[in-house]
Short mmCIF file of C-alpha atoms in Angstrom, two decimals:
data_model
loop_
_atom_site.label_atom_id
_atom_site.label_comp_id
_atom_site.label_asym_id
_atom_site.label_seq_id
_atom_site.Cartn_x
_atom_site.Cartn_y
_atom_site.Cartn_z
CA MET Z 1 -10.73 -11.09 78.03
CA THR Z 2 -7.73 -12.33 76.07
CA ASN Z 3 -4.91 -9.95 75.20
CA ASP Z 4 -6.08 -9.79 71.59
CA GLN Z 5 -9.59 -8.86 72.72
CA LYS Z 6 -8.24 -6.14 75.02
CA VAL Z 7 -6.17 -4.67 72.19
CA ALA Z 8 -9.13 -4.76 69.80
CA ALA Z 9 -11.42 -3.15 72.38
CA LEU Z 10 -8.96 -0.32 73.04
CA LEU Z 11 -8.33 0.32 69.35
CA ILE Z 12 -11.99 0.20 68.30
CA GLY Z 13 -13.28 2.09 71.33
CA GLY Z 14 -10.65 4.80 70.91
CA LEU Z 15 -11.39 5.09 67.19
CA ILE Z 16 -15.14 5.52 67.80
CA PHE Z 17 -14.51 8.22 70.39
CA ARG Z 18 -12.12 10.07 68.08
CA VAL Z 19 -14.52 9.77 65.14
CA ILE Z 20 -17.24 11.48 67.22
CA ILE Z 21 -14.87 14.36 67.97
CA ALA Z 22 -13.71 14.53 64.34
CA ILE Z 23 -17.30 14.82 63.10
CA LEU Z 24 -18.40 17.49 65.57
CA LEU Z 25 -15.31 19.65 66.19
CA TYR Z 26 -14.99 22.60 63.80
CA PRO Z 27 -11.68 22.85 61.89
CA GLY Z 28 -8.89 24.71 63.61
CA PHE Z 29 -6.53 27.30 62.14
CA ASP Z 30 -3.72 24.90 61.31
CA GLU Z 31 -5.98 22.18 59.96
CA ALA Z 32 -7.71 24.49 57.51
CA TYR Z 33 -4.35 25.93 56.47
CA TYR Z 34 -3.06 22.41 55.76
CA PHE Z 35 -6.14 21.81 53.63
CA LEU Z 36 -4.74 24.49 51.33
CA TYR Z 37 -1.60 22.36 50.99
CA THR Z 38 -3.82 19.89 49.12
CA GLN Z 39 -4.65 22.63 46.59
CA TYR Z 40 -0.94 23.16 45.87
CA LEU Z 41 0.67 19.71 45.97
CA ASP Z 42 4.45 20.00 45.94
CA PHE Z 43 7.61 18.23 47.07
CA SER Z 44 7.53 20.17 50.34
CA TYR Z 45 6.21 23.36 51.94
CA PHE Z 46 7.50 26.44 53.71
CA ASP Z 47 6.47 25.36 57.21
CA HIS Z 48 6.38 21.55 57.02
CA PRO Z 49 7.34 18.51 54.95
CA PRO Z 50 4.78 17.12 52.47
CA LEU Z 51 3.05 14.18 54.19
CA VAL Z 52 0.50 16.37 56.01
CA ALA Z 53 -0.87 17.37 52.59
CA PHE Z 54 -1.61 13.72 51.78
CA THR Z 55 -3.12 12.84 55.15
CA THR Z 56 -5.30 15.96 54.95
CA GLY Z 57 -6.33 15.40 51.36
CA PHE Z 58 -6.98 11.66 51.67
CA GLY Z 59 -10.56 11.94 52.90
CA CYS Z 60 -11.41 14.82 50.55
CA TRP Z 61 -10.09 12.95 47.51
CA LEU Z 62 -11.80 9.75 48.58
CA THR Z 63 -15.24 11.26 49.20
CA GLY Z 64 -15.21 14.40 47.06
CA GLU Z 65 -16.37 16.39 50.11
CA VAL Z 66 -14.57 19.14 52.03
CA SER Z 67 -15.54 19.04 55.71
CA GLN Z 68 -13.98 18.81 59.13
CA PHE Z 69 -14.44 15.04 59.09
CA THR Z 70 -12.99 14.36 55.63
CA ILE Z 71 -9.79 16.34 56.26
CA ARG Z 72 -9.29 14.23 59.42
CA LEU Z 73 -10.01 10.82 57.95
CA GLY Z 74 -6.36 10.14 57.16
CA THR Z 75 -5.36 11.06 60.70
CA LEU Z 76 -7.99 8.78 62.23
CA ILE Z 77 -6.68 5.82 60.25
CA LEU Z 78 -2.98 6.58 60.77
CA HIS Z 79 -3.32 7.04 64.52
CA THR Z 80 -5.08 3.71 64.89
CA GLY Z 81 -2.07 2.17 63.16
CA SER Z 82 0.29 4.09 65.44
CA LEU Z 83 -1.48 2.76 68.54
CA PHE Z 84 -1.30 -0.80 67.27
CA LEU Z 85 2.41 -0.46 66.49
CA LEU Z 86 2.95 0.99 69.97
CA TYR Z 87 1.33 -2.09 71.48
CA LEU Z 88 3.46 -4.41 69.33
CA THR Z 89 6.62 -2.54 70.33
CA GLY Z 90 5.79 -2.70 74.04
CA ALA Z 91 4.95 -6.39 73.76
CA ARG Z 92 8.26 -7.12 72.03
CA LEU Z 93 10.47 -5.01 74.25
CA PHE Z 94 8.88 -5.90 77.57
CA SER Z 95 5.72 -8.03 77.68
CA PRO Z 96 2.19 -8.22 76.22
CA SER Z 97 0.88 -6.72 79.46
CA ALA Z 98 3.27 -3.77 79.16
CA GLY Z 99 2.17 -3.30 75.55
CA ILE Z 100 -1.50 -3.24 76.55
CA PHE Z 101 -0.85 -0.74 79.34
CA ALA Z 102 1.14 1.47 76.94
CA LEU Z 103 -1.75 1.27 74.45
CA ALA Z 104 -4.30 2.16 77.15
CA ILE Z 105 -2.23 5.11 78.40
CA ALA Z 106 -1.58 6.45 74.90
CA SER Z 107 -5.30 6.12 74.14
CA LEU Z 108 -6.11 8.31 77.15
CA VAL Z 109 -3.54 11.12 76.99
CA PRO Z 110 -5.57 14.06 75.62
CA ILE Z 111 -2.84 15.64 73.51
CA PHE Z 112 -2.25 12.23 71.91
CA GLN Z 113 -5.96 11.71 71.32
CA ILE Z 114 -6.58 15.14 69.82
CA GLY Z 115 -3.20 16.32 68.53
CA PHE Z 116 -2.10 13.00 67.03
CA GLY Z 117 -5.40 11.17 66.60
CA VAL Z 118 -8.09 13.67 65.53
CA LEU Z 119 -6.65 16.90 64.13
CA THR Z 120 -4.95 16.77 60.77
CA LEU Z 121 -1.45 17.90 61.72
CA PRO Z 122 2.10 16.94 60.66
CA ASP Z 123 2.35 15.03 63.95
CA SER Z 124 0.08 12.24 62.72
CA PRO Z 125 2.39 10.85 59.97
CA LEU Z 126 5.40 11.65 62.17
CA ILE Z 127 4.09 9.50 65.03
CA PHE Z 128 3.10 6.65 62.71
CA PHE Z 129 6.57 6.32 61.20
CA TRP Z 130 8.21 7.14 64.55
CA THR Z 131 6.44 4.16 66.11
CA ALA Z 132 7.13 1.97 63.08
CA SER Z 133 10.82 2.86 63.47
CA LEU Z 134 10.76 1.86 67.14
CA TYR Z 135 9.08 -1.43 66.28
CA CYS Z 136 11.66 -2.14 63.59
CA ALA Z 137 14.48 -1.23 66.02
CA SER Z 138 13.04 -3.61 68.62
CA TRP Z 139 13.37 -6.46 66.11
CA GLU Z 140 16.83 -5.40 64.97
CA PHE Z 141 18.47 -4.94 68.35
CA PHE Z 142 16.49 -7.54 70.33
CA PRO Z 143 15.67 -10.28 67.80
CA ASN Z 144 14.92 -13.00 70.36
CA LYS Z 145 11.91 -11.98 72.40
CA GLN Z 146 12.41 -14.53 75.16
CA GLU Z 147 16.23 -14.54 75.04
CA LYS Z 148 17.84 -15.88 78.18
CA TYR Z 149 21.45 -16.06 77.04
CA ARG Z 150 22.61 -13.29 74.75
CA PRO Z 151 24.72 -14.18 71.74
CA LYS Z 152 28.32 -13.04 72.13
CA ARG Z 153 28.10 -10.69 69.19
CA TYR Z 154 25.35 -8.56 67.69
CA GLN Z 155 24.61 -9.46 64.09
CA SER Z 156 23.29 -6.61 61.95
CA SER Z 157 20.49 -7.38 59.48
CA TYR Z 158 18.45 -5.98 56.61
CA ARG Z 159 16.22 -4.29 59.20
CA LEU Z 160 18.80 -1.49 59.48
CA ALA Z 161 18.02 -0.58 55.88
CA ILE Z 162 14.28 -0.58 56.62
CA LEU Z 163 14.97 1.52 59.72
CA GLY Z 164 16.76 4.14 57.61
CA LEU Z 165 13.75 4.32 55.28
CA LEU Z 166 11.27 4.61 58.17
CA VAL Z 167 13.25 7.42 59.84
CA GLY Z 168 13.30 9.23 56.51
CA LEU Z 169 9.53 8.88 56.21
CA ALA Z 170 9.17 10.23 59.75
CA CYS Z 171 11.13 13.29 58.58
CA LEU Z 172 8.65 13.66 55.71
CA GLY Z 173 5.97 13.98 58.39
CA LYS Z 174 7.74 16.55 60.57
CA TYR Z 175 11.32 17.66 61.09
CA HIS Z 176 11.27 15.97 64.51
CA GLY Z 177 12.16 12.82 62.59
CA PHE Z 178 15.78 13.98 62.44
CA ILE Z 179 15.89 13.89 66.26
CA LEU Z 180 14.62 10.30 66.12
CA GLY Z 181 17.49 9.38 63.81
CA LEU Z 182 20.03 11.06 66.08
CA GLY Z 183 18.57 9.21 69.06
CA LEU Z 184 19.02 5.85 67.36
CA ILE Z 185 22.62 6.76 66.45
CA GLY Z 186 23.23 7.83 70.06
CA PHE Z 187 21.94 4.47 71.30
CA CYS Z 188 24.34 2.57 69.05
CA LEU Z 189 27.29 4.82 69.91
CA THR Z 190 26.86 4.39 73.66
CA ARG Z 191 26.21 0.63 73.62
CA SER Z 192 29.38 -1.25 72.76
CA ARG Z 193 27.33 -4.28 71.74
CA TYR Z 194 25.55 -2.33 68.99
CA ARG Z 195 28.34 0.00 67.86
CA SER Z 196 29.05 -2.25 64.88
CA ALA Z 197 25.61 -1.35 63.49
CA LEU Z 198 26.99 2.08 62.56
CA TYR Z 199 29.42 0.66 59.99
CA SER Z 200 27.32 -2.24 58.76
CA PRO Z 201 26.68 -2.47 54.98
CA TRP Z 202 22.98 -2.52 55.84
CA THR Z 203 23.38 0.85 57.54
CA LEU Z 204 24.97 2.22 54.38
CA LEU Z 205 21.95 1.01 52.41
CA GLY Z 206 19.66 2.45 55.09
CA LEU Z 207 21.43 5.79 54.79
CA GLY Z 208 20.80 5.75 51.06
CA LEU Z 209 17.12 4.95 51.61
CA PHE Z 210 16.94 7.71 54.23
CA PHE Z 211 18.20 10.32 51.76
CA LEU Z 212 15.92 8.92 49.08
CA ALA Z 213 12.96 9.34 51.45
CA ILE Z 214 13.83 12.93 52.37
CA SER Z 215 14.80 13.90 48.81
CA PRO Z 216 11.50 15.79 48.28
CA ILE Z 217 12.42 18.08 51.20
CA LEU Z 218 15.95 18.56 49.90
CA ILE Z 219 14.84 19.21 46.31
CA TRP Z 220 12.20 21.77 47.31
CA ASN Z 221 14.46 23.58 49.75
CA SER Z 222 17.37 23.67 47.31
CA GLN Z 223 15.03 25.47 44.91
CA HIS Z 224 13.89 27.94 47.58
CA GLU Z 225 17.11 28.96 49.36
CA TRP Z 226 16.66 26.36 52.14
CA VAL Z 227 13.91 28.51 53.57
CA SER Z 228 12.19 25.72 55.55
CA PHE Z 229 15.35 24.83 57.44
CA ARG Z 230 16.06 28.48 58.16
CA PHE Z 231 12.49 29.07 59.33
CA GLN Z 232 12.38 26.04 61.63
CA SER Z 233 15.87 26.59 63.02
CA ARG Z 234 14.97 30.15 64.02
CA ARG Z 235 11.99 28.80 65.94
CA GLY Z 236 14.13 26.27 67.79
CA ILE Z 237 17.20 28.37 68.55
CA PRO Z 238 17.25 30.01 72.02
CA SER Z 239 16.94 33.79 72.02
CA GLY Z 240 17.17 36.37 74.81
CA GLY Z 241 17.82 35.67 78.47
CA TYR Z 242 16.73 32.58 80.35
CA ASN Z 243 13.61 32.77 82.53
CA PHE Z 244 13.15 29.99 85.07
CA LEU Z 245 9.54 31.04 85.65
CA ASP Z 246 8.84 30.41 81.95
CA LEU Z 247 10.57 27.04 82.31
CA PHE Z 248 8.27 26.15 85.21
CA VAL Z 249 5.21 27.32 83.26
CA THR Z 250 6.31 25.18 80.28
CA PHE Z 251 6.70 22.18 82.58
CA LEU Z 252 3.27 22.68 84.15
CA SER Z 253 1.64 23.30 80.76
CA GLY Z 254 3.11 20.07 79.45
CA ILE Z 255 1.66 18.16 82.38
CA GLY Z 256 -1.69 19.82 81.73
CA TYR Z 257 -1.72 18.78 78.07
CA LEU Z 258 -0.79 15.24 79.09
CA PHE Z 259 -3.30 15.41 81.99
CA PRO Z 260 -1.83 15.36 85.53
CA THR Z 261 -2.69 11.74 86.39
CA LEU Z 262 -0.75 10.67 83.28
CA GLY Z 263 1.74 13.52 82.82
CA LEU Z 264 3.26 13.25 86.29
CA PRO Z 265 3.77 9.45 86.07
CA LEU Z 266 5.30 9.86 82.59
CA TRP Z 267 7.81 12.39 83.92
CA TRP Z 268 8.52 10.33 87.04
CA VAL Z 269 9.05 7.02 85.23
CA SER Z 270 11.18 8.63 82.50
CA LEU Z 271 13.50 10.38 84.94
CA LYS Z 272 13.63 7.42 87.32
CA THR Z 273 14.56 5.06 84.48
CA PHE Z 274 17.19 7.50 83.23
CA LEU Z 275 18.79 7.97 86.66
CA ARG Z 276 18.73 4.25 87.39
CA ASN Z 277 20.50 3.41 84.14
CA LEU Z 278 22.89 6.31 84.57
CA SER Z 279 23.98 5.00 87.96
CA VAL Z 280 24.50 1.41 86.88
CA LYS Z 281 27.31 0.56 84.48
CA LEU Z 282 25.97 -2.14 82.20
CA SER Z 283 28.84 -4.55 82.26
CA ALA Z 284 28.99 -8.25 82.94
CA SER Z 285 31.29 -7.77 85.93
CA LYS Z 286 28.91 -5.26 87.55
CA LEU Z 287 25.92 -7.51 87.07
CA LYS Z 288 27.80 -10.59 88.22
CA LYS Z 289 28.57 -8.76 91.42
CA SER Z 290 24.83 -8.26 91.86
CA PHE Z 291 23.61 -11.65 90.69
CA GLY Z 292 26.58 -13.93 91.17
CA ASP Z 293 26.83 -16.64 88.50
CA ARG Z 294 23.13 -16.75 87.68
CA GLU Z 295 23.68 -16.09 84.00
CA ASN Z 296 20.00 -16.19 83.13
CA LYS Z 297 19.21 -13.37 85.51
CA GLN Z 298 22.29 -11.48 84.41
CA ALA Z 299 21.30 -11.66 80.73
CA ASP Z 300 17.73 -10.64 81.56
CA ALA Z 301 18.94 -7.59 83.45
CA ILE Z 302 21.21 -6.52 80.59
CA GLN Z 303 18.40 -6.97 78.07
CA GLN Z 304 15.93 -5.12 80.25
CA ARG Z 305 18.16 -2.10 80.71
CA GLU Z 306 19.26 -1.91 77.11
CA ARG Z 307 15.63 -1.92 75.98
CA GLU Z 308 14.93 0.91 78.39
CA ILE Z 309 17.98 2.82 77.13
CA LEU Z 310 16.71 2.52 73.55
CA ILE Z 311 13.44 4.20 74.58
CA LEU Z 312 15.29 6.86 76.58
CA TRP Z 313 17.52 7.78 73.66
CA VAL Z 314 14.57 8.54 71.37
CA SER Z 315 12.40 10.14 74.07
CA LEU Z 316 14.43 12.19 76.56
CA PRO Z 317 16.12 14.53 74.04
CA LEU Z 318 12.69 15.84 73.06
CA ILE Z 319 11.22 15.84 76.57
CA LEU Z 320 14.15 17.60 78.24
CA GLY Z 321 15.28 19.65 75.24
CA PHE Z 322 12.00 21.37 74.45
CA THR Z 323 11.07 21.79 78.11
CA TRP Z 324 14.41 23.52 78.67
CA LEU Z 325 13.81 25.64 75.54
CA GLY Z 326 10.61 26.91 77.18
CA GLY Z 327 12.80 29.04 79.45
CA TYR Z 328 13.92 31.00 76.39
CA LYS Z 329 10.76 31.26 74.33
CA GLN Z 330 7.19 30.05 74.12
CA ILE Z 331 7.01 26.58 72.59
CA LEU Z 332 4.10 24.72 71.05
CA PRO Z 333 2.69 21.85 73.16
CA THR Z 334 3.24 19.29 70.39
CA TRP Z 335 6.99 19.90 70.16
CA ALA Z 336 7.89 17.66 73.11
CA THR Z 337 5.02 15.19 72.89
CA PRO Z 338 6.68 12.61 70.55
CA GLY Z 339 9.12 12.06 73.42
CA PHE Z 340 6.28 11.40 75.84
CA TRP Z 341 4.73 9.07 73.26
CA GLY Z 342 7.82 6.85 73.49
CA ALA Z 343 7.84 7.18 77.29
CA THR Z 344 4.42 5.50 77.45
CA LEU Z 345 6.31 2.26 76.81
CA LEU Z 346 8.27 2.80 80.04
CA LEU Z 347 5.11 3.71 81.93
CA GLY Z 348 3.38 0.63 80.51
CA GLN Z 349 6.20 -1.52 81.80
CA ALA Z 350 6.03 0.14 85.22
CA ALA Z 351 2.22 -0.26 85.34
CA THR Z 352 2.66 -4.00 84.78
CA ALA Z 353 4.74 -4.21 87.97
CA TRP Z 354 2.32 -1.94 89.86
CA LYS Z 355 -0.61 -4.15 88.88
CA ILE Z 356 0.97 -7.14 90.59
CA GLU Z 357 1.24 -5.31 93.91
CA HIS Z 358 -1.74 -2.93 93.67
CA PRO Z 359 -4.24 -4.23 91.06
CA ARG Z 360 -7.19 -2.24 92.43
CA TRP Z 361 -5.18 1.00 92.52
CA VAL Z 362 -4.03 0.59 88.92
CA ARG Z 363 -7.57 -0.20 87.76
CA ARG Z 364 -8.97 2.87 89.53
CA TRP Z 365 -6.16 5.04 88.15
CA LEU Z 366 -6.85 4.15 84.52
CA TRP Z 367 -10.63 3.96 84.70
CA GLY Z 368 -10.87 7.14 86.76
CA THR Z 369 -8.59 8.98 84.33
CA GLY Z 370 -10.53 7.68 81.34
CA ILE Z 371 -13.95 8.65 82.69
CA THR Z 372 -12.74 12.09 83.81
CA LEU Z 373 -10.98 12.85 80.54
CA SER Z 374 -13.86 11.66 78.36
CA SER Z 375 -16.30 13.79 80.34
CA LEU Z 376 -14.09 16.89 80.14
CA LEU Z 377 -13.41 16.47 76.43
CA LEU Z 378 -17.07 15.95 75.60
CA PHE Z 379 -18.07 18.94 77.72
CA ALA Z 380 -15.48 21.12 75.97
CA LEU Z 381 -16.72 19.82 72.62
CA LEU Z 382 -20.30 20.75 73.54
CA HIS Z 383 -19.22 24.26 74.43
CA VAL Z 384 -17.27 24.77 71.21
CA THR Z 385 -20.16 23.51 69.07
CA THR Z 386 -23.24 24.70 70.99
CA GLY Z 387 -22.01 27.31 73.48
CA THR Z 388 -22.93 25.61 76.75
CA LEU Z 389 -20.97 28.25 78.70
CA GLN Z 390 -21.75 31.09 76.34
CA LYS Z 391 -23.90 34.05 77.31
CA PRO Z 392 -26.26 34.21 75.48
CA SER Z 393 -26.91 30.76 73.97
CA GLN Z 394 -30.06 28.72 73.71
CA TYR Z 395 -28.06 25.73 75.00
CA ALA Z 396 -26.30 27.60 77.82
CA LEU Z 397 -26.10 26.08 81.29
CA PHE Z 398 -27.52 28.37 83.98
CA GLY Z 399 -27.91 31.17 81.45
CA GLY Z 400 -24.25 31.09 80.41
CA PHE Z 401 -21.13 32.69 81.83
CA VAL Z 402 -18.85 33.99 79.04
CA PRO Z 403 -19.86 36.54 76.38
CA PRO Z 404 -18.63 35.64 72.86
CA GLU Z 405 -16.24 38.59 72.67
CA ASP Z 406 -14.35 37.21 75.70
CA ASP Z 407 -14.38 33.59 74.53
CA PRO Z 408 -11.33 32.50 72.48
CA SER Z 409 -13.14 29.31 71.41
CA ILE Z 410 -15.17 31.32 68.87
CA GLN Z 411 -12.03 31.35 66.69
CA ILE Z 412 -12.97 27.76 65.86
CA PHE Z 413 -16.19 28.25 63.93
CA ASP Z 414 -18.56 26.36 61.66
CA ILE Z 415 -17.15 26.91 58.16
CA GLN Z 416 -20.38 25.49 56.71
CA GLN Z 417 -22.14 28.69 57.80
CA LEU Z 418 -19.64 30.82 55.89
CA ARG Z 419 -20.05 28.53 52.87
CA GLN Z 420 -23.84 28.71 53.05
CA GLY Z 421 -23.72 32.50 53.48
CA PHE Z 422 -21.95 32.80 50.14
CA ALA Z 423 -24.11 30.15 48.47
CA LYS Z 424 -27.36 31.87 49.48
CA SER Z 425 -26.28 35.35 48.42
CA SER Z 426 -26.34 35.93 44.67
CA VAL Z 427 -24.16 39.02 45.14
CA LEU Z 428 -21.45 37.22 47.11
CA LEU Z 429 -21.50 34.06 45.01
CA SER Z 430 -21.27 36.03 41.76
CA ALA Z 431 -18.44 38.15 43.15
CA LEU Z 432 -16.59 34.99 44.22
CA GLN Z 433 -16.98 33.31 40.86
CA ASN Z 434 -15.95 36.42 38.92
CA SER Z 435 -12.95 37.34 41.07
CA SER Z 436 -9.44 36.27 40.09
CA PHE Z 437 -8.47 35.58 43.69
CA VAL Z 438 -9.56 35.90 47.33
CA PHE Z 439 -7.32 37.33 50.02
CA THR Z 440 -7.39 38.04 53.74
CA ASN Z 441 -5.07 39.68 56.25
CA ARG Z 442 -3.86 36.65 58.24
CA TYR Z 443 -2.60 33.32 56.92
CA TYR Z 444 -4.57 31.29 59.47
CA LEU Z 445 -7.84 33.02 58.53
CA ALA Z 446 -7.03 32.24 54.90
CA GLY Z 447 -7.12 28.53 55.69
CA GLN Z 448 -10.59 28.63 57.19
CA ILE Z 449 -11.94 30.93 54.48
CA GLY Z 450 -10.33 28.88 51.73
CA MET Z 451 -11.71 25.64 53.12
CA ALA Z 452 -15.21 27.15 53.33
CA LEU Z 453 -15.19 28.52 49.78
CA ALA Z 454 -13.34 25.72 47.95
CA PRO Z 455 -16.48 23.74 46.94
CA LEU Z 456 -18.20 26.88 45.60
CA ALA Z 457 -15.58 28.08 43.11
CA PRO Z 458 -11.96 27.27 42.19
CA THR Z 459 -10.88 30.81 43.07
CA PRO Z 460 -7.29 30.90 44.43
CA MET Z 461 -6.84 31.96 48.05
CA THR Z 462 -3.96 34.05 49.37
CA THR Z 463 -3.04 36.49 52.13
CA PHE Z 464 -1.64 40.01 52.10
CA ASP Z 465 0.49 40.29 55.21
CA ARG Z 466 4.12 40.10 56.31
CA ASP Z 467 3.67 36.54 57.61
CA LEU Z 468 2.73 34.79 54.35
CA ARG Z 469 3.79 31.21 55.16
CA GLY Z 470 3.13 28.93 52.20
CA PHE Z 471 1.21 31.59 50.28
CA ALA Z 472 4.53 33.21 49.39
CA PHE Z 473 5.31 30.21 47.16
CA TRP Z 474 1.91 29.38 45.68
CA SER Z 475 1.70 32.28 43.25
CA GLN Z 476 3.81 34.90 41.54
CA PRO Z 477 3.44 38.40 43.06
CA ASP Z 478 2.57 39.98 39.69
CA HIS Z 479 0.23 37.20 38.62
CA TRP Z 480 -2.95 39.17 39.45
CA ILE Z 481 -1.91 42.66 38.32
CA GLY Z 482 -4.99 44.33 36.84
CA LYS Z 483 -7.33 41.69 38.31
CA ASP Z 484 -10.24 41.97 40.75
CA ALA Z 485 -10.34 40.21 44.14
CA LEU Z 486 -12.44 39.61 47.22
CA TYR Z 487 -11.12 40.69 50.60
CA VAL Z 488 -12.66 38.58 53.40
CA THR Z 489 -12.02 39.14 57.10
CA ASN Z 490 -13.83 38.82 60.43
CA ASN Z 491 -14.94 41.20 63.18
CA LEU Z 492 -11.57 41.24 64.89
CA PHE Z 493 -9.88 42.89 61.90
CA ALA Z 494 -12.81 44.54 60.11
CA GLN Z 495 -12.97 47.07 62.93
CA GLU Z 496 -9.39 48.19 62.20
CA GLN Z 497 -9.36 50.77 59.42
CA LYS Z 498 -5.62 50.30 58.95
CA PHE Z 499 -6.17 47.20 56.83
CA ILE Z 500 -8.51 48.94 54.39
CA ASP Z 501 -6.14 51.92 54.26
CA ARG Z 502 -3.21 49.62 53.55
CA TYR Z 503 -4.97 47.68 50.79
CA ASN Z 504 -6.24 50.90 49.18
CA LEU Z 505 -2.62 51.54 48.22
CA TYR Z 506 -2.64 48.41 46.06
CA PHE Z 507 -6.14 48.45 44.51
CA GLN Z 508 -7.95 51.05 42.51
CA SER Z 509 -10.96 50.75 44.84
CA ILE Z 510 -12.30 48.62 47.71
CA GLU Z 511 -16.01 48.47 48.45
CA LYS Z 512 -17.89 46.44 51.03
CA ILE Z 513 -20.49 44.16 49.39
CA GLY Z 514 -21.83 42.01 52.22
CA THR Z 515 -21.50 40.21 55.52
CA VAL Z 516 -22.01 36.63 56.73
CA PRO Z 517 -22.92 36.14 60.41
CA ILE Z 518 -21.58 33.11 62.27
CA LYS Z 519 -23.89 31.74 64.95
CA ARG Z 520 -23.48 29.37 67.88
CA GLY Z 521 -26.33 28.41 70.15
CA GLY Z 522 -28.61 30.75 68.19
CA ALA Z 523 -26.47 33.82 68.95
CA VAL Z 524 -24.14 35.64 66.56
CA ILE Z 525 -20.56 35.12 67.75
CA ASP Z 526 -18.68 36.59 64.79
CA THR Z 527 -19.29 38.19 61.41
CA PHE Z 528 -17.32 37.90 58.20
CA HIS Z 529 -17.05 41.04 56.11
CA ILE Z 530 -16.62 40.80 52.36
CA TYR Z 531 -15.15 43.57 50.20
CA GLN Z 532 -14.84 43.80 46.41
CA ALA Z 533 -11.31 44.96 45.55
CA LYS Z 534 -11.00 46.29 41.99
CA ASN Z 535 -7.89 46.29 39.80
CA LEU Z 536 -4.71 45.28 41.62
CA LEU Z 537 -2.26 48.08 40.75
CA LYS Z 538 1.01 46.59 41.98
CA PRO Z 539 2.27 43.42 43.69
CA TYR Z 540 1.88 43.17 47.44
CA PRO Z 541 5.42 43.00 48.93
CA ARG Z 542 6.77 39.64 50.07
CA PRO Z 543 9.60 39.29 52.61
CA TYR Z 544 10.41 35.82 51.22
CA GLY Z 545 9.22 33.35 48.58
CA ASN Z 546 8.46 34.23 44.98
CA LYS Z 547 9.35 37.89 44.57
#
């Protein structure tokens, strides 16, 4: 196969596999919550910048349908573009073979496949513009792909302006984009050859385009007391004492999400490349001492190491920083993964050298990892959708092993069943259509409930809790005074009388009007309980947002 055929096969094959998962996998908490972003389009949001609203809404607006597949359509398309840009970046910085290996590795890593390539999350637009920024930087700082003799001086170009815009768009995906920008600045500061880029007129234009790109975030936050920056900074600032056991658990968890046969090589290659470049001063005199007067080899070595340093500057701060933060507090697995995404370029380069010496080993490594991962992911998908390990389930293997009440996977459920339960019940459907709003007791439940009910009636969805997230900004607290509502919750919370007692303080009356069972493998795994809440007497208190 030619290189182009290999790239096409990896992109198309990976897309088909991810489409299958996107069609079958029920929507998760965050995904359904981001669907509600599409109901309240704004410059930005409490928890994230605005691009996730557009990637989530793309498929729904295009098809007019609300389903787990349509909310993921934008992600499926964007991630395919991210993979292609990753290949192009690897091919430019190192070689076409390194680009293909990086593409293959990134297509296999499970947290990349699912977190960046299937689920509708802020990471999808972040990674697309992150990779586009790297590709643009590869052209700006290394314009001659096959350069043997470096020009004496670096000449800045219009690409610096484009780079500023792309970094700004990455920030519109997720606040990690600011770390990307700092990494690029760090690269220029520490490389004397590229220091002039920092005071180039093109950089000034790029800075203007960067602020233009992030202006929606700045405008929204300036109107809401900079609440997003305060919320995210609290999550990322260390608190309490340091626990080295938690650090070790964070490290092992990260390897698990990457998958050991890929996670360990990514760590090893990243650290090895960092230590090698740390120990070698990149100067002409140092390299001449190593290579004598062979200027071609000297220039190649300088170019090689500076390309590696570019990748390290945008990758290691995330990899090391968030892993270290795990010793202070629990971190989300996606926080460090953009760093590992960039590190796939280094692993792709290393795999190219390994292939020359051990072609059979490299082939077995990638094929074995691919077959194992695909099998595990499909098996997990079967369990989540049909209950292959559930006891009881008509699709259970060996009679099943885990009862639903002990299975956390039941939190991801078929929202179509909740939708159909309302549609088939005249009592529930009438109550939904005649209510001024629907509320629940947890913001993440509100996303799933809101996504299920959206096609049935345009009834606003909210949550009455201390952790309100975006709901604190999507309505005024006194907007529904004197109005009726539906309270919808599941088994986990319906069994706690404290919620009904709490809400009785705010409504004239609350009466249960029905239930909707959720089944998997023919067995009921959860039940949604629906209450009619009459006459909101006073606003539910909000710790932040519109008060």
